[in-house]
Amino acid sequence: AQKITQTQPGMFVQEKEAVTLDCTYDTSDQSYGLFWYKQPSSGEMIFLIYQGSYDEQNATEGRYSLNFQKARKSANLVISASQLGDSAMYFCAMIPPLSGGYQKVTFGTGTKLQVIP
Amino acid sequence: NAGVTQTPKFQVLKTGQSMTLQCAQDMNHNSMYWYRQDPGMGLRLIYYSASEGTTDKGEVPNGYNVSRLNKREFSLRLESAAPSQTSVYFCASSYQPGTGNTEAFFGQGTRLTVV
């Protein structure tokens, strides 16, 4: 079974500063994928970034980067140069290896980020 | 580029009423999911469908039924709504055969209130 833990229910960051959102996971699978999703107040789920467990380099997508430490089972999201539009809930998620075309996505409980002007 | 379309967006039910949430995807995805989102609990899986014709229970299936009508459509039914089912419901889909894409795409959510 997979488990995702996000220990920060809420975070504040000053506009233009960087912020790290923590995510740790637990799995017995050797290969897996890790995602981060953003959920603004409007409610939709927006995909941000993906890291495969065998990817040697940390994933980056614009201002988002994933600090992947496999031995520690952590997959922290780093947002550089925060903007007011980054204020949202952020969910870390994991998928196990693909099996029969099905992948159950396990989500953490989320971190609410607020960017202060 | 519709992606995942979920209807309705908002619904208020009285206790004991029934309703069906509709979900359709146009990305040729094999797998579809229904989640509910409650404050402080992240997203919890209600039911999923690995492929057309198959459905399985997730973490919190009680009080719900699902139908995978075809590859595109996956509906969630509440037979007798209860206040505990007040939540935001998300449909999602993933896995396009023949590609390496595993990202899950989400519908816009349905905010359901049971009074």
Short mmCIF file of C-alpha atoms in Angstrom, two decimals:
data_model
loop_
_atom_site.label_atom_id
_atom_site.label_comp_id
_atom_site.label_asym_id
_atom_site.label_seq_id
_atom_site.Cartn_x
_atom_site.Cartn_y
_atom_site.Cartn_z
CA ALA A 1 0.00 0.00 0.00
CA GLN A 2 1.11 3.52 -0.71
CA LYS A 3 0.91 6.42 1.71
CA ILE A 4 1.58 10.11 1.19
CA THR A 5 2.24 12.46 4.11
CA GLN A 6 2.10 16.23 3.90
CA THR A 7 2.85 17.60 7.35
CA GLN A 8 2.28 21.29 6.62
CA PRO A 9 -1.43 22.10 6.67
CA GLY A 10 -0.67 25.75 5.86
CA MET A 11 2.26 27.87 4.74
CA PHE A 12 2.87 31.57 4.20
CA VAL A 13 5.45 33.02 1.85
CA GLN A 14 6.37 36.54 0.86
CA GLU A 15 5.84 37.41 -2.77
CA LYS A 16 8.98 36.83 -4.89
CA GLU A 17 10.52 34.48 -2.33
CA ALA A 18 10.99 30.74 -2.76
CA VAL A 19 8.99 28.21 -0.76
CA THR A 20 9.30 24.46 -0.19
CA LEU A 21 6.27 22.26 0.36
CA ASP A 22 7.08 18.97 2.04
CA CYS A 23 5.96 15.54 0.92
CA THR A 24 7.08 12.15 2.20
CA TYR A 25 5.83 8.85 0.96
CA ASP A 26 5.85 5.21 1.83
CA THR A 27 5.74 2.34 -0.64
CA SER A 28 7.17 -1.11 -1.11
CA ASP A 29 7.19 -0.75 -4.88
CA GLN A 30 10.53 -0.35 -6.60
CA SER A 31 9.17 1.90 -9.29
CA TYR A 32 6.55 4.56 -8.92
CA GLY A 33 5.68 8.08 -9.94
CA LEU A 34 5.19 11.21 -7.88
CA PHE A 35 3.06 14.20 -8.80
CA TRP A 36 2.19 17.58 -7.49
CA TYR A 37 -1.18 19.17 -8.18
CA LYS A 38 -2.38 22.71 -7.49
CA GLN A 39 -5.94 23.45 -6.50
CA PRO A 40 -6.83 27.16 -6.53
CA SER A 41 -9.90 28.50 -4.78
CA SER A 42 -11.91 27.90 -7.94
CA GLY A 43 -11.60 24.17 -7.19
CA GLU A 44 -10.05 22.64 -10.30
CA MET A 45 -7.06 20.31 -10.00
CA ILE A 46 -4.07 21.48 -12.05
CA PHE A 47 -1.14 19.18 -12.77
CA LEU A 48 2.20 20.83 -11.95
CA ILE A 49 5.07 18.36 -12.12
CA TYR A 50 5.94 14.67 -12.33
CA GLN A 51 8.95 12.66 -11.10
CA GLY A 52 9.56 9.02 -11.92
CA SER A 53 11.34 7.00 -9.28
CA TYR A 54 14.11 6.02 -11.70
CA ASP A 55 14.67 9.53 -13.00
CA GLU A 56 18.14 10.56 -11.92
CA GLN A 57 17.56 14.25 -12.29
CA ASN A 58 15.04 16.28 -10.34
CA ALA A 59 12.05 17.34 -12.40
CA THR A 60 11.59 21.01 -13.22
CA GLU A 61 8.72 22.87 -14.88
CA GLY A 62 9.24 26.60 -15.06
CA ARG A 63 9.19 27.96 -11.50
CA TYR A 64 8.38 24.53 -10.08
CA SER A 65 11.00 21.96 -9.20
CA LEU A 66 10.71 18.68 -7.36
CA ASN A 67 13.43 17.94 -4.83
CA PHE A 68 13.44 14.15 -5.01
CA GLN A 69 15.40 12.25 -2.36
CA LYS A 70 14.69 8.60 -2.93
CA ALA A 71 16.56 7.26 0.08
CA ARG A 72 14.61 9.58 2.36
CA LYS A 73 11.37 8.92 0.45
CA SER A 74 10.71 12.60 0.07
CA ALA A 75 9.45 14.59 -2.92
CA ASN A 76 9.31 18.21 -1.90
CA LEU A 77 7.93 20.87 -4.23
CA VAL A 78 9.97 24.04 -4.56
CA ILE A 79 8.30 27.13 -5.98
CA SER A 80 10.75 29.87 -6.86
CA ALA A 81 9.85 33.57 -7.03
CA SER A 82 6.36 33.14 -5.55
CA GLN A 83 3.51 35.04 -7.13
CA LEU A 84 0.14 36.00 -5.70
CA GLY A 85 -1.47 33.54 -8.09
CA ASP A 86 0.40 30.70 -6.38
CA SER A 87 -1.94 30.95 -3.39
CA ALA A 88 -3.74 27.62 -3.46
CA MET A 89 -3.90 24.12 -2.00
CA TYR A 90 -1.10 21.84 -3.14
CA PHE A 91 -1.42 18.07 -3.21
CA CYS A 92 1.35 15.54 -3.46
CA ALA A 93 0.34 12.25 -5.10
CA MET A 94 1.85 8.89 -5.97
CA ILE A 95 1.17 6.19 -8.51
CA PRO A 96 2.40 2.60 -8.34
CA PRO A 97 3.74 0.69 -11.36
CA LEU A 98 1.34 0.33 -14.23
CA SER A 99 -0.53 -2.95 -14.00
CA GLY A 100 -3.21 -4.00 -16.42
CA GLY A 101 -3.78 -0.42 -17.48
CA TYR A 102 -4.75 0.69 -14.03
CA GLN A 103 -2.98 2.98 -11.63
CA LYS A 104 -4.53 4.02 -8.35
CA VAL A 105 -3.43 7.51 -7.46
CA THR A 106 -2.86 8.12 -3.75
CA PHE A 107 -3.06 11.69 -2.50
CA GLY A 108 -1.75 13.51 0.55
CA THR A 109 -3.99 15.75 2.64
CA GLY A 110 -2.66 18.92 1.06
CA THR A 111 -0.86 22.11 2.05
CA LYS A 112 -2.55 25.47 1.80
CA LEU A 113 -0.08 28.06 0.55
CA GLN A 114 -0.76 31.76 0.93
CA VAL A 115 1.46 34.30 -0.80
CA ILE A 116 1.70 37.64 0.99
CA PRO A 117 2.21 40.83 -1.04
CA ASN B 1 -9.64 20.09 -26.00
CA ALA B 2 -12.35 19.13 -23.50
CA GLY B 3 -10.36 16.68 -21.34
CA VAL B 4 -12.57 15.47 -18.49
CA THR B 5 -16.09 16.86 -18.35
CA GLN B 6 -18.06 16.47 -15.17
CA THR B 7 -21.66 17.46 -14.53
CA PRO B 8 -23.31 19.03 -12.65
CA LYS B 9 -21.01 21.57 -11.01
CA PHE B 10 -23.29 22.22 -8.07
CA GLN B 11 -26.13 20.22 -6.56
CA VAL B 12 -28.24 20.36 -3.43
CA LEU B 13 -30.12 17.21 -2.39
CA LYS B 14 -32.49 16.37 0.39
CA THR B 15 -31.65 13.41 2.58
CA GLY B 16 -32.88 10.25 0.87
CA GLN B 17 -32.91 11.64 -2.66
CA SER B 18 -30.91 9.98 -5.39
CA MET B 19 -28.79 11.42 -8.13
CA THR B 20 -26.14 10.51 -10.68
CA LEU B 21 -22.94 12.44 -11.34
CA GLN B 22 -21.80 12.18 -14.92
CA CYS B 23 -18.23 12.10 -16.16
CA ALA B 24 -16.83 11.80 -19.67
CA GLN B 25 -13.29 11.96 -21.04
CA ASP B 26 -12.14 12.31 -24.63
CA MET B 27 -8.48 11.33 -24.21
CA ASN B 28 -8.84 7.61 -24.89
CA HIS B 29 -7.86 6.88 -21.30
CA ASN B 30 -8.31 3.37 -19.98
CA SER B 31 -8.68 4.21 -16.30
CA MET B 32 -11.27 6.42 -14.64
CA TYR B 33 -11.79 7.37 -11.02
CA TRP B 34 -14.19 9.02 -8.63
CA TYR B 35 -12.79 10.87 -5.63
CA ARG B 36 -14.34 12.86 -2.86
CA GLN B 37 -12.54 15.75 -1.24
CA ASP B 38 -13.25 16.78 2.33
CA PRO B 39 -11.43 19.43 4.39
CA GLY B 40 -8.23 18.08 5.90
CA MET B 41 -8.58 14.69 4.24
CA GLY B 42 -7.15 15.17 0.77
CA LEU B 43 -8.77 13.17 -1.99
CA ARG B 44 -10.19 9.77 -1.15
CA LEU B 45 -10.94 7.23 -3.80
CA ILE B 46 -14.57 6.09 -3.95
CA TYR B 47 -14.53 3.76 -6.97
CA TYR B 48 -12.32 3.22 -9.94
CA SER B 49 -12.49 1.54 -13.29
CA ALA B 50 -9.32 0.05 -14.74
CA SER B 51 -10.89 -0.43 -18.13
CA GLU B 52 -14.21 -0.55 -19.89
CA GLY B 53 -16.46 -3.11 -18.27
CA THR B 54 -14.66 -3.28 -14.92
CA THR B 55 -15.20 -1.38 -11.69
CA ASP B 56 -13.74 -1.79 -8.22
CA LYS B 57 -14.18 -0.27 -4.80
CA GLY B 58 -11.76 2.31 -3.48
CA GLU B 59 -11.32 3.56 0.09
CA VAL B 60 -14.82 4.91 0.74
CA PRO B 61 -17.35 3.10 -1.49
CA ASN B 62 -20.27 2.81 0.93
CA GLY B 63 -23.37 4.64 -0.24
CA TYR B 64 -22.22 4.85 -3.85
CA ASN B 65 -22.51 2.86 -7.05
CA VAL B 66 -20.75 3.36 -10.36
CA SER B 67 -21.22 2.44 -13.99
CA ARG B 68 -18.54 2.39 -16.67
CA LEU B 69 -20.93 2.86 -19.55
CA ASN B 70 -18.23 2.77 -22.21
CA LYS B 71 -14.61 3.80 -22.49
CA ARG B 72 -15.50 7.49 -22.31
CA GLU B 73 -18.07 7.60 -19.54
CA PHE B 74 -18.00 6.76 -15.84
CA SER B 75 -20.95 7.73 -13.66
CA LEU B 76 -21.34 7.86 -9.89
CA ARG B 77 -24.73 7.26 -8.30
CA LEU B 78 -25.97 8.11 -4.84
CA GLU B 79 -29.05 5.95 -4.26
CA SER B 80 -30.15 7.56 -0.98
CA ALA B 81 -28.16 10.67 -0.18
CA ALA B 82 -27.02 11.32 3.38
CA PRO B 83 -25.58 14.51 4.95
CA SER B 84 -22.25 12.67 5.33
CA GLN B 85 -22.02 12.63 1.54
CA THR B 86 -21.80 16.42 1.43
CA SER B 87 -18.48 16.90 -0.30
CA VAL B 88 -16.73 17.94 -3.48
CA TYR B 89 -16.56 15.11 -5.98
CA PHE B 90 -13.89 14.80 -8.65
CA CYS B 91 -13.79 12.52 -11.63
CA ALA B 92 -10.38 11.74 -13.11
CA SER B 93 -8.91 9.66 -15.88
CA SER B 94 -5.46 8.42 -16.76
CA TYR B 95 -3.36 6.15 -18.93
CA GLN B 96 -3.53 6.42 -22.62
CA PRO B 97 -2.46 3.06 -24.09
CA GLY B 98 0.69 3.15 -26.16
CA THR B 99 2.06 6.24 -24.47
CA GLY B 100 4.16 6.77 -21.39
CA ASN B 101 1.73 9.30 -20.03
CA THR B 102 0.53 8.46 -16.54
CA GLU B 103 -0.69 11.86 -15.43
CA ALA B 104 -4.23 11.93 -14.06
CA PHE B 105 -6.54 14.55 -15.55
CA PHE B 106 -9.36 15.89 -13.43
CA GLY B 107 -12.81 17.24 -14.05
CA GLN B 108 -13.77 20.56 -12.52
CA GLY B 109 -15.52 19.01 -9.56
CA THR B 110 -19.09 18.79 -8.30
CA ARG B 111 -19.97 20.54 -5.07
CA LEU B 112 -22.73 18.44 -3.50
CA THR B 113 -24.68 19.47 -0.43
CA VAL B 114 -27.10 17.08 1.26
CA VAL B 115 -29.51 18.75 3.65
#
